[in-house]
Coordinates of C-alpha atoms (C1' of nucleotides) in Angstrom, one line a residue:
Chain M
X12 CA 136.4 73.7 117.2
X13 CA 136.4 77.4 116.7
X14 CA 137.2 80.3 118.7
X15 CA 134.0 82.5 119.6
X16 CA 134.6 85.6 120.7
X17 CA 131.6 88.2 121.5
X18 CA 131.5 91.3 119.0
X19 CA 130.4 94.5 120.4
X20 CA 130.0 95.8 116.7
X21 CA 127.5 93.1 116.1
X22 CA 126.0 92.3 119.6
X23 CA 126.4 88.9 119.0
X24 CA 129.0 86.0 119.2
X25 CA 130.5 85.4 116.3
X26 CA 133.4 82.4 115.0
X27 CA 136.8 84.3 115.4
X28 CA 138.2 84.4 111.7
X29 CA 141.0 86.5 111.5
X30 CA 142.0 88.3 107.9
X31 CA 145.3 86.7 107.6
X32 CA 146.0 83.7 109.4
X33 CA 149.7 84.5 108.9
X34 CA 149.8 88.0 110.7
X35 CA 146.8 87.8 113.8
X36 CA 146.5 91.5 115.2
X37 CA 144.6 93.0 118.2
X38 CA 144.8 96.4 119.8
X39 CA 144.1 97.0 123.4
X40 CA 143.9 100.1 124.8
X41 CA 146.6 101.0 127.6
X42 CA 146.9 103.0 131.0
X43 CA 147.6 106.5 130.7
X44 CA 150.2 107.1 132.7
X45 CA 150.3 109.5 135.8
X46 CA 149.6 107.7 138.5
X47 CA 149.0 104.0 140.0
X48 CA 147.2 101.6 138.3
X49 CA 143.9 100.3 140.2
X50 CA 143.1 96.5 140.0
X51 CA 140.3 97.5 137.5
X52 CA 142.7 99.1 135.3
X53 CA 144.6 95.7 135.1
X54 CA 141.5 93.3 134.2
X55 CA 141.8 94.4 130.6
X56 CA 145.3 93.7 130.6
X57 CA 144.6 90.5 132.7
X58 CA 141.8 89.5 130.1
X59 CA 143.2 90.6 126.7
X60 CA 146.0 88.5 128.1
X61 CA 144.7 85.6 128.2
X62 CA 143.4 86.3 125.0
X63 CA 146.8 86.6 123.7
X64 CA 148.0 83.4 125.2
X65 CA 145.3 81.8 123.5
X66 CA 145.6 83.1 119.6
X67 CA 149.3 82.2 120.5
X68 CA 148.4 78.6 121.1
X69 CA 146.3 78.7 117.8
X70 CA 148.3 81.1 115.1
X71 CA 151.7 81.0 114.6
X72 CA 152.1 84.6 114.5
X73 CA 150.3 87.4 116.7
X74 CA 150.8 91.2 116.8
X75 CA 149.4 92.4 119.8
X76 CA 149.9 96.4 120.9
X77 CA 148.7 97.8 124.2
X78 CA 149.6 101.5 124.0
X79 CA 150.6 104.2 126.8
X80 CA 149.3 107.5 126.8
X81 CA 151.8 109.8 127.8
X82 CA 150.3 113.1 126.7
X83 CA 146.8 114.0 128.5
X84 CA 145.7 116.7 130.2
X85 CA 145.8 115.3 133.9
X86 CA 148.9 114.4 132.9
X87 CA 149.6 118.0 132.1
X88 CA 147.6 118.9 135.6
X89 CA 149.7 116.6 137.6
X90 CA 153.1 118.2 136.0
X91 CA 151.7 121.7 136.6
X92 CA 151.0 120.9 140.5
X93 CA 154.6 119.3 140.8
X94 CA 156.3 121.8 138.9
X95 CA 157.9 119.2 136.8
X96 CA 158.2 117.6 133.4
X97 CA 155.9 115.7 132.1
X98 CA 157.9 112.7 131.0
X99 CA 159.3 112.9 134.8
X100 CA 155.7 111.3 135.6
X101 CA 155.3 109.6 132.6
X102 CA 158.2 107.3 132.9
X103 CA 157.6 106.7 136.6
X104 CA 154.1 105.5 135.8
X105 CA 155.0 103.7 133.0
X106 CA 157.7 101.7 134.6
X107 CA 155.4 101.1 137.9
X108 CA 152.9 99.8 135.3
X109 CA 155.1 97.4 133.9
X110 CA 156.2 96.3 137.3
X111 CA 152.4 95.7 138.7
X112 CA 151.7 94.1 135.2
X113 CA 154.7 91.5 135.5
X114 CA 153.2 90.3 138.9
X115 CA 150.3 90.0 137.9
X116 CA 151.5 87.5 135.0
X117 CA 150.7 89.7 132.3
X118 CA 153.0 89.0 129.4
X119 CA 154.6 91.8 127.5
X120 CA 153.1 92.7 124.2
X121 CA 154.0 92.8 121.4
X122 CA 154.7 96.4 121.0
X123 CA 153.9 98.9 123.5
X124 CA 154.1 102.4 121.7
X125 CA 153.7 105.7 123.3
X126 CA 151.4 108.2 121.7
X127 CA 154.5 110.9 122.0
X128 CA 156.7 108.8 119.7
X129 CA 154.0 108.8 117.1
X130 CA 152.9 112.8 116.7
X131 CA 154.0 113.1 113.2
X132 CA 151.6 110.0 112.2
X133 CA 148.8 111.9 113.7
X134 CA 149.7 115.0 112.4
X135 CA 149.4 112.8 108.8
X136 CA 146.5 111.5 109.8
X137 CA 144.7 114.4 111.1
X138 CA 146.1 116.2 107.5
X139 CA 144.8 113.2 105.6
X140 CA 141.3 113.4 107.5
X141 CA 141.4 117.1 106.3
X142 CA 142.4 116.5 102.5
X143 CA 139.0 114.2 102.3
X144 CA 136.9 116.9 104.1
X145 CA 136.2 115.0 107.2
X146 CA 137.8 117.1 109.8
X147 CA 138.6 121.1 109.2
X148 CA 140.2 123.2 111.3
X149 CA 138.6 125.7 113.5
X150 CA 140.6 128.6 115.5
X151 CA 143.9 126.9 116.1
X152 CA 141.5 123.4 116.4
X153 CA 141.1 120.6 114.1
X154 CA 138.0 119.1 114.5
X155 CA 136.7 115.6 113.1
X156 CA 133.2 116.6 110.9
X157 CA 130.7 113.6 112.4
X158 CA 128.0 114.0 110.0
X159 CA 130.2 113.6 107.4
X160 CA 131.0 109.8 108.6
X161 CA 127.3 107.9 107.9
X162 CA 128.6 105.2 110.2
X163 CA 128.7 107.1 113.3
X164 CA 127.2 105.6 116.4
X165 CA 127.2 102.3 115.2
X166 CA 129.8 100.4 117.8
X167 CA 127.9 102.3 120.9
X168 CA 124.3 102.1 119.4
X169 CA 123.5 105.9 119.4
X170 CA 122.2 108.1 117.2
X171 CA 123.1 111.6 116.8
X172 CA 120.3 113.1 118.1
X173 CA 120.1 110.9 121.0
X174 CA 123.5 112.4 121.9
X175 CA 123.2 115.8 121.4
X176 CA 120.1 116.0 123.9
X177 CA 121.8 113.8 126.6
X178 CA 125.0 116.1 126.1
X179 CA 126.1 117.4 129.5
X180 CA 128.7 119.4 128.1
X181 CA 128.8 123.2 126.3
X182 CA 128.9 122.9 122.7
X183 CA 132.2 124.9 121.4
X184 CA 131.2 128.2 119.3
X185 CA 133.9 127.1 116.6
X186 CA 132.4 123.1 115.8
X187 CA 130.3 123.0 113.2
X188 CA 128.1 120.4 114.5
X189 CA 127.7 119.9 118.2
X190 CA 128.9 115.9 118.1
X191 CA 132.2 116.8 116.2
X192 CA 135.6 115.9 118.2
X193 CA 138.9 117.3 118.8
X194 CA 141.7 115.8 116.5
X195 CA 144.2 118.3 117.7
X196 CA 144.0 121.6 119.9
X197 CA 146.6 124.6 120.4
X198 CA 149.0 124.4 123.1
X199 CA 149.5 127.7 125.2
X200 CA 153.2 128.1 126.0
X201 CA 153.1 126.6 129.3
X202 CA 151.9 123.2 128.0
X203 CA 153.1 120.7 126.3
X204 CA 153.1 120.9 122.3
X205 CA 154.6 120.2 119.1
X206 CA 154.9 121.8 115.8
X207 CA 151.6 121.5 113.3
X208 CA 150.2 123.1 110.1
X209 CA 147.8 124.3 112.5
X210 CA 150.2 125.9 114.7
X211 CA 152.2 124.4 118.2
X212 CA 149.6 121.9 119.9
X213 CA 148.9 118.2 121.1
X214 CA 146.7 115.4 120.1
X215 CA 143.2 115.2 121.2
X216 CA 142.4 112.4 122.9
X217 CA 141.2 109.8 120.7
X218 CA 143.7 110.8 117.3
X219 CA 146.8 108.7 119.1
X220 CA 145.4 105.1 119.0
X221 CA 144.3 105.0 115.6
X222 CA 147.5 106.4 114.4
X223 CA 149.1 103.7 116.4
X224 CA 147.5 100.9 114.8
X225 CA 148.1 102.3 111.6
X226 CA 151.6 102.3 112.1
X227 CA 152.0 98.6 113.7
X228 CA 148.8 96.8 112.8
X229 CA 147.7 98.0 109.9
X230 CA 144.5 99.5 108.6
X231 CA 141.8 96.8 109.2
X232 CA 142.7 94.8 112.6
X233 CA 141.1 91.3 113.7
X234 CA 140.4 92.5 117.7
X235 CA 140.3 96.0 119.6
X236 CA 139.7 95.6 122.9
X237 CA 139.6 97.8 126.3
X238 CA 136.9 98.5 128.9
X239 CA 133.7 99.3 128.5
X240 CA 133.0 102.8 129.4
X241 CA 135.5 103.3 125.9
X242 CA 132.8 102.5 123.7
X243 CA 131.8 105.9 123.9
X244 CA 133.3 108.1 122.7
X245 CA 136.3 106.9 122.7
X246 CA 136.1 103.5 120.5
X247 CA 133.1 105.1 118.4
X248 CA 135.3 108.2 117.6
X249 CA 138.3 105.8 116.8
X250 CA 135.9 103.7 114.8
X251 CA 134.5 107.1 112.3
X252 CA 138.4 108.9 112.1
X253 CA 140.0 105.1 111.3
X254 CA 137.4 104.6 108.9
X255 CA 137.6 107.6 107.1
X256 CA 141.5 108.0 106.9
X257 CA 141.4 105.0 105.3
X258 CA 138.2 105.9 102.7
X259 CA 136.2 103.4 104.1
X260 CA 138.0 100.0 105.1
X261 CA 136.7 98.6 108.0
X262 CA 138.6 99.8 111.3
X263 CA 138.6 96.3 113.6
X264 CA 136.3 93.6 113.0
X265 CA 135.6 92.2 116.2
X266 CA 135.8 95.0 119.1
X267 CA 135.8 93.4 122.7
X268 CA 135.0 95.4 125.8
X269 CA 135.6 94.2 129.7
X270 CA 133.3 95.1 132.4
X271 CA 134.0 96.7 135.4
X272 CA 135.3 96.3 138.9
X273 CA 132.9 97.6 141.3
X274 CA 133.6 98.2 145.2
X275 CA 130.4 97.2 147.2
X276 CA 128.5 97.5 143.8
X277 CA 129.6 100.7 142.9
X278 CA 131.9 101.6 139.8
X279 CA 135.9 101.9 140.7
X280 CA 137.0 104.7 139.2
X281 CA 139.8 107.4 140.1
X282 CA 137.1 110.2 140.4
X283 CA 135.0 108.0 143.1
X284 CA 138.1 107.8 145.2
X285 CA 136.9 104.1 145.6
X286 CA 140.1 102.1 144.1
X287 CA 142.4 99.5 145.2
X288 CA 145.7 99.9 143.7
X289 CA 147.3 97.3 142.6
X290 CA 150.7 98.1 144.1
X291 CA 148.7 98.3 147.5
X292 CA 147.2 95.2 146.9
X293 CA 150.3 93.1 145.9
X294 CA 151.5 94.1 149.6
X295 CA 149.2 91.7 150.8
X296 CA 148.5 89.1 148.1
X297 CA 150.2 87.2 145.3
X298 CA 150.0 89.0 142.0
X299 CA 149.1 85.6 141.1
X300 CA 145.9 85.2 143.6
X301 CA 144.8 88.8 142.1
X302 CA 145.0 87.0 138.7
X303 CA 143.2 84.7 139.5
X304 CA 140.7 86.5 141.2
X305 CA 140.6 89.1 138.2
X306 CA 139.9 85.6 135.7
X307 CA 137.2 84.3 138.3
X308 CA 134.2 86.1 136.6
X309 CA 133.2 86.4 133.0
X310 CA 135.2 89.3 131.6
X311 CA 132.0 91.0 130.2
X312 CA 130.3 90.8 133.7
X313 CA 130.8 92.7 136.5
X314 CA 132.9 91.6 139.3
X315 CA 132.6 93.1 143.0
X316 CA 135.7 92.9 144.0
X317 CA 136.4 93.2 147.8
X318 CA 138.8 91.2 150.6
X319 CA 136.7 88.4 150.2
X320 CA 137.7 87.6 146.3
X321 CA 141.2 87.6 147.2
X322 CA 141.3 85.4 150.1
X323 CA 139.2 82.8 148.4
X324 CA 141.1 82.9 145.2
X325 CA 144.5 82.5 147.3
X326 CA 142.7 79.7 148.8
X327 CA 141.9 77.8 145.6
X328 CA 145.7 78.6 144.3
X329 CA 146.7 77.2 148.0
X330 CA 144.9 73.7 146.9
X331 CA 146.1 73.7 143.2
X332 CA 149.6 74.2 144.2
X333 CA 149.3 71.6 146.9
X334 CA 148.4 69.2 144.7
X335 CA 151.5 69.8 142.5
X336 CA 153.8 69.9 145.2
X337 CA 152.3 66.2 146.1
X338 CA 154.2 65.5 142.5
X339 CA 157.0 68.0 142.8
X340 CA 159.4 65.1 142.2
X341 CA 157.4 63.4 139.4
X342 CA 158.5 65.0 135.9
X343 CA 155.4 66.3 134.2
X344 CA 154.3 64.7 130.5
X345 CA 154.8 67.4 127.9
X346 CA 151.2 67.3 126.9
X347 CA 147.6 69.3 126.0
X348 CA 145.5 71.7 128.3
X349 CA 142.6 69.4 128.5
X350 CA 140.0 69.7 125.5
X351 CA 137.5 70.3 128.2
X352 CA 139.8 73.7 129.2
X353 CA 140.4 74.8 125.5
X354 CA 136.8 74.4 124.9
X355 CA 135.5 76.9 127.8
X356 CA 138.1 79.8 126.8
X357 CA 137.1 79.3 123.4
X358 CA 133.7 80.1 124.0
X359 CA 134.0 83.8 124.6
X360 CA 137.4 83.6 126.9
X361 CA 134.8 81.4 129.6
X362 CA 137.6 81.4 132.2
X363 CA 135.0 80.7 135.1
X364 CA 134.4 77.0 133.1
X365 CA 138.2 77.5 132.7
X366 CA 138.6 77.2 136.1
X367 CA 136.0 74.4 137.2
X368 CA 138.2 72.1 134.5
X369 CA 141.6 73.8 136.1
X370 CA 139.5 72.3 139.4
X371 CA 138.4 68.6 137.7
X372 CA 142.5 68.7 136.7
X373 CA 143.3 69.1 140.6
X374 CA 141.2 66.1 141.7
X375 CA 142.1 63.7 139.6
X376 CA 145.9 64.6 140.1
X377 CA 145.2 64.5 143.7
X378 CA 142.9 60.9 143.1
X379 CA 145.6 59.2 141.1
X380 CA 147.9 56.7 142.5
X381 CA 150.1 55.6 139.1
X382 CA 153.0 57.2 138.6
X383 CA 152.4 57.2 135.0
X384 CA 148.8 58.5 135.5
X385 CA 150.6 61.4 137.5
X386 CA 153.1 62.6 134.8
X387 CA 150.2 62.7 132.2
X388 CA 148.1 64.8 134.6
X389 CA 150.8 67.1 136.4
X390 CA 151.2 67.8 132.3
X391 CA 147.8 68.8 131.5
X392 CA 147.3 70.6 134.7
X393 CA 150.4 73.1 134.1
X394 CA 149.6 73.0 130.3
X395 CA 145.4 74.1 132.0
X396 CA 147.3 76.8 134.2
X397 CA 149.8 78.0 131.2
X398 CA 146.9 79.5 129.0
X399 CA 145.3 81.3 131.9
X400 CA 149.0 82.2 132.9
X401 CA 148.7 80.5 136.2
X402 CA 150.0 77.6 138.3
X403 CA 153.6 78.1 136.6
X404 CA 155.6 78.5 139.6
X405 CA 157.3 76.5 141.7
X406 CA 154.9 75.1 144.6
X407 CA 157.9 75.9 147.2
X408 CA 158.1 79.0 146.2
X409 CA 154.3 80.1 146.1
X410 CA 154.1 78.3 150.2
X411 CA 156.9 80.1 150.9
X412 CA 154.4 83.6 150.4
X413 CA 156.9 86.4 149.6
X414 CA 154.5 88.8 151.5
X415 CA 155.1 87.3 155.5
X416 CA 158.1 87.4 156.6
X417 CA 159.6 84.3 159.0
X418 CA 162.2 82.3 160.0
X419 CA 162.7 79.2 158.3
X420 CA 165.0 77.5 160.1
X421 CA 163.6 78.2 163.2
X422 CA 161.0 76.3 161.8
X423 CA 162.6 73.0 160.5
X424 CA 164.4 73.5 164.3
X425 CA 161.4 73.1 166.0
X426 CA 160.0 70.4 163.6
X427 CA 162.7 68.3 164.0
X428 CA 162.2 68.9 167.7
X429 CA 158.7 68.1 167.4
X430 CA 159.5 64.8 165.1
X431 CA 161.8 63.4 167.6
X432 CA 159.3 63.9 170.3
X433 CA 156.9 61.9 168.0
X434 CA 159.4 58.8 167.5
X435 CA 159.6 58.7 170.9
X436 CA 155.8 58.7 171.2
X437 CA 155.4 61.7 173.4
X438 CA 152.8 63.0 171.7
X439 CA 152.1 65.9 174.8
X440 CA 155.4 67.4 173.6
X441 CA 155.0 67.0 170.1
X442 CA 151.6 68.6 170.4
X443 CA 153.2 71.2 172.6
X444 CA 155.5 71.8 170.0
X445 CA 152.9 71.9 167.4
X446 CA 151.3 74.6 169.1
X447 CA 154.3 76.8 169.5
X448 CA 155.1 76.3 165.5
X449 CA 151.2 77.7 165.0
X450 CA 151.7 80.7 167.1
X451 CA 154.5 81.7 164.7
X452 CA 151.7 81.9 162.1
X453 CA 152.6 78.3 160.2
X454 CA 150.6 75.1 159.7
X455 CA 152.7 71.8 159.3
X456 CA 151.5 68.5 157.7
X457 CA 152.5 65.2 158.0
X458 CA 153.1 63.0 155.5
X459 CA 152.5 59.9 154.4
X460 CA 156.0 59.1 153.6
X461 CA 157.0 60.6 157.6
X462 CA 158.6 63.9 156.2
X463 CA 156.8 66.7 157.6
X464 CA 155.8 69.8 155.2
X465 CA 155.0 73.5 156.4
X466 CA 153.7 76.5 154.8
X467 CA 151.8 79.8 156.5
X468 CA 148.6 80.1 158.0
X469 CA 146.3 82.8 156.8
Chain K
rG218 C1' 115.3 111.5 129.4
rG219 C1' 118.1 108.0 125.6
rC220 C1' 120.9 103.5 125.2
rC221 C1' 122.9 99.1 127.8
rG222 C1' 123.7 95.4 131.5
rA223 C1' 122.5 92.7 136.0
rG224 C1' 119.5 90.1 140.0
rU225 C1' 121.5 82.1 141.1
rG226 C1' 122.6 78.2 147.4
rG227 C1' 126.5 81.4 153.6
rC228 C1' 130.1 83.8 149.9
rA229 C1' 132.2 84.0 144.8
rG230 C1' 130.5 82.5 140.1
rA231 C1' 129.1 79.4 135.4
rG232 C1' 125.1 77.4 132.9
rU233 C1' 120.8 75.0 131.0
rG234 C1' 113.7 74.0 128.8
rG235 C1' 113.3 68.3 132.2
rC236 C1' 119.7 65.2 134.9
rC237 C1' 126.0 67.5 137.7
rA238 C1' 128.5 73.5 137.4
rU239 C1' 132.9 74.7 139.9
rG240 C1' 135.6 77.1 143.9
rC241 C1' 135.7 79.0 149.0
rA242 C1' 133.3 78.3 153.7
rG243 C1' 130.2 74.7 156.7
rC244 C1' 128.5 69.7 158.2
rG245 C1' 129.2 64.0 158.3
rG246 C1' 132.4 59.9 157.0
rA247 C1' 137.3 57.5 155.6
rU248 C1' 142.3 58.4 156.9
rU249 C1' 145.6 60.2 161.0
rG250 C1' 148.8 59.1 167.8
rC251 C1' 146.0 63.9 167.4
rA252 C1' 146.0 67.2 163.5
rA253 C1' 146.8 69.0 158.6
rA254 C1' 146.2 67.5 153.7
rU255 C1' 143.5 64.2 150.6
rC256 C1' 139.3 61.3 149.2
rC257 C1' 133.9 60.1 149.7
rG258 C1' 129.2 62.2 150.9
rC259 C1' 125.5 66.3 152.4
rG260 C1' 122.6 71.0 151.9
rU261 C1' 115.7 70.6 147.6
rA262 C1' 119.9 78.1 144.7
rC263 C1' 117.9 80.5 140.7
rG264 C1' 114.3 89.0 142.4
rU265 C1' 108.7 89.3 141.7
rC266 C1' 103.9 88.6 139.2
rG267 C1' 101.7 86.5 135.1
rG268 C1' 101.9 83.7 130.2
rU269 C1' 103.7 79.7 126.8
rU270 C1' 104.8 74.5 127.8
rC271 C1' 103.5 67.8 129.7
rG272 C1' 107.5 70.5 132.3
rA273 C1' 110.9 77.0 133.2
rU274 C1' 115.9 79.3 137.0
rU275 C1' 116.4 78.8 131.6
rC276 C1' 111.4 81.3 126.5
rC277 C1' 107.7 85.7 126.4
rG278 C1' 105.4 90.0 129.0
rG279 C1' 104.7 93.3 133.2
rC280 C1' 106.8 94.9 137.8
rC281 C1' 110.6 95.8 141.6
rU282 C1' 115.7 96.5 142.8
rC283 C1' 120.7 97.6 141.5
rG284 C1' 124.6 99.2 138.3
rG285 C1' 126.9 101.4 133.7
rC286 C1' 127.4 104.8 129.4
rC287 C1' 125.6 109.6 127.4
rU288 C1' 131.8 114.2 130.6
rC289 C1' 137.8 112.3 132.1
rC290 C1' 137.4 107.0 133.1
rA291 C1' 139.7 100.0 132.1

RNA sequence: GGCCGAGUGGCAGAGUGGCCAUGCAGCGGAUUGCAAAUCCGCGUACGUCGGUUCGAUUCCGGCCUCGGCCUCCA
């Protein structure tokens, strides 16, 4: 059983071999980092994730960067407006990042390098690209020469031509052909910039993440990933400078790309003004629900995400966790995710069929009556909800919903008021009492075994 | 204009040439003092028009609708 993983290179779905078993790398590219994140910013993370967690399970060693880009120009903007340093934002946002990323159950990477730590390997890049007459330098610019890269347009499917006529944007005087791109550009003094040969500057845009992996991958990786509006010309332009600073070894071999968030069918996107962010959302939902809801779609579809997709992913989490707290006291069987589970993520990260076996998982846990029977599936359940980086907490702890306030020993108060009420069989009172715990907003359950459990409404 | 993707039951969302997705919500039953939770069961879903086929939601073609990239963007 092999992972497949779909190749935007190739169009196709291809059997996941990496170059060297030993050393597994994948590149995914980052937030830049000015302000908050939106929830569509974090389903790459959120997917590449899970990704992560499942070449983990499989190789016994995995390199995986997500980078920050700390030098941009609406990172510049933003410092201008604010009359402040640029690493004052940059280190806010990356932190806030970090934070959102955490709740959302995002492990760290492997490395997380900032493109301002690595200017002297794109200065060497950018000089190497020069030396083998791919790039040349053009009024203080240095330009990448496209025509002189055959390859070009080959990861977005686009030809030269196609590209120049769609072009919406003025052709510089100084490139020498129309589809060239900006390795580096001058720096006037108010902006940031740091010594070149061509003079005080800053990257272009692209220049940083292929310096990057360089540095901490390598020069051919197994899996570059990010969203999908990066295959141009973001990943293509990676792609032709990678290619050439390296005289011709192949850049990534599989190249993954998410689709997007939409809000009532329409892209979110900063410049739309139609984002959620996820520090707003978080206020109101479990990072963990978000995950969830982020994983509930194929990552290469679109996903409409609105009130609705929360609510019903918290509702599905809400039934999962029930049915572990049913065996809080039952110690779970070191075991397996399910082959069932390993086989839908490893068809193209399927976490949608994930999530029907995470589902299959619940039932029978909830259907089984052995002890024994319990321990083996409380085991494969977590093990299910470990490689999609959910179900891991404790079930107390997810009822006891961190985003509503209330008092819980009013609570047991009036449940123990309630319990003696039904001993005595005064069920009016108990009902009464019932009623009074639901106005403060909670829902209590009694058990089999008489103890009486309570968690909130919605 | 070029390139790309999508249209599945109330909602979300997989998938397949003939049989079941799954979850949420709803309905019925079991259970419960009543509930809640759980379990069992239920709803003849595949944009449209043709074609191929014994048989198509699934393959092919046309059409309609929606979205994305081509500019910063996950």
């Amino acid at each position: 059983m092999s992972l497949i993983l779909y190749n935007t290179l190739t169009r196709t779905k291809e059997a996941f071999t990496p170059a060297d078993p030993a050393r597994v790398t994948m590149y995914v590219c980052g937030p830049t980092v000015y302000n908050y994140a939106h929830i569509g910013n974090a389903r790459p993370a959120v997917v590449f994730d899970v990704l992560f967690r499942l070449l983990q399970a499989r190789y016994p060693k995995v390199v995986y960067a997500r980078n920050y880009t700390d030098v941009d120009d609406k990172i510049n903007a933003a410092a201008k407006e604010q009359n402040i340093a640029i690493e004052v934002i940059t280190r806010k946002f990356m932190a806030v990042y970090q934070e959102d990323m955490a709740a959302l159950g995002v492990l760290t990477p492997t490395v997380e390098p900032c493109a301002t730590h690595h200017i002297a390997e794109m200065v060497a890049m950018i000089e190497a690209l020069v030396a083998k007459g791919h790039a040349y330098e053009a009024e203080g610019h240095v330009l990448f020469n496209v025509p002189s890269f055959e390859g070009y347009g080959q990861l977005s499917g686009r030809n030269r031509d196609d590209m120049i006529a769609g072009a919406r944007v003025e052709v510089a005087p100084y490139k020498k052909d129309p589809a060239d791109f900006v390795l580096w550009k001058p720096s006037t003094p108010d902006l940031p910039g740091w010594d070149s040969p061509w003079g005080r500057g800053r990257p272009g845009w692209h220049i940083e993440c292929s310096a990057m992996i360089e540095k901490h991958l390598g020069e051919t990786i197994d899996i570059h990933g990010g969203g999908h509006d990066l295959i141009f010309p973001h990943h293509e332009n990676e792609l032709a400078q990678g290619t050439c600073a390296h005289g011709g070894a192949p850049y990534a071999r599989v190249w993954m790309h998410n689709g997007f968030l939409t809000m009532s069918r329409e892209k979110m996107s900063k410049s739309l003004g139609n984002i959620k962010t996820v520090h707003e959302l978080l206020a109101d939902a479990p990072g963990e629900a978000l995950r969830w809801a982020l994983l509930s779609a194929h990552y290469r579809q679109p996903l409409d995400w609105s009130d609705e997709t929360v609510t019903q992913a918290k509702r599905t989490l809400d039934g999962a966790y029930r049915a572990l707290e049913a065996v809080a006291s039952i110690n779970a069987k070191a075991t397996q995710a399910p082959a069932a589970m390993l086989e839908a993520l490893d068809d193209d990260l399927n976490t949608p069929r994930a999530m029907a076996e995470i589902a299959a998982s619940v039932k029978a846990l909830n259907s089984a009556s052995d002890a024994g029977e319990k321990a083996r599936l409380k085991g494969e359940l977590l093990a299910a909800g470990a490689l999609l980086g959910v179900l891991q907490q404790n079930p107390a702890d997810w009822f006891a919903d961190q985003t509503k306030a209330v008092d819980g020993a009013q609570i047991e108060a009036l449940i123990a008021d309630r319990n003696a009420a039904r001993k005595a069989r005064d069920f009016k009172e108990a009902d009464r009492l019932r009623t009074a715990i639901a106005a403060i907003g909670v829902v209590i359950e009694d058990r089999p075994d008489g103890t009486t459990k309570w968690r909130m409404a919605e």
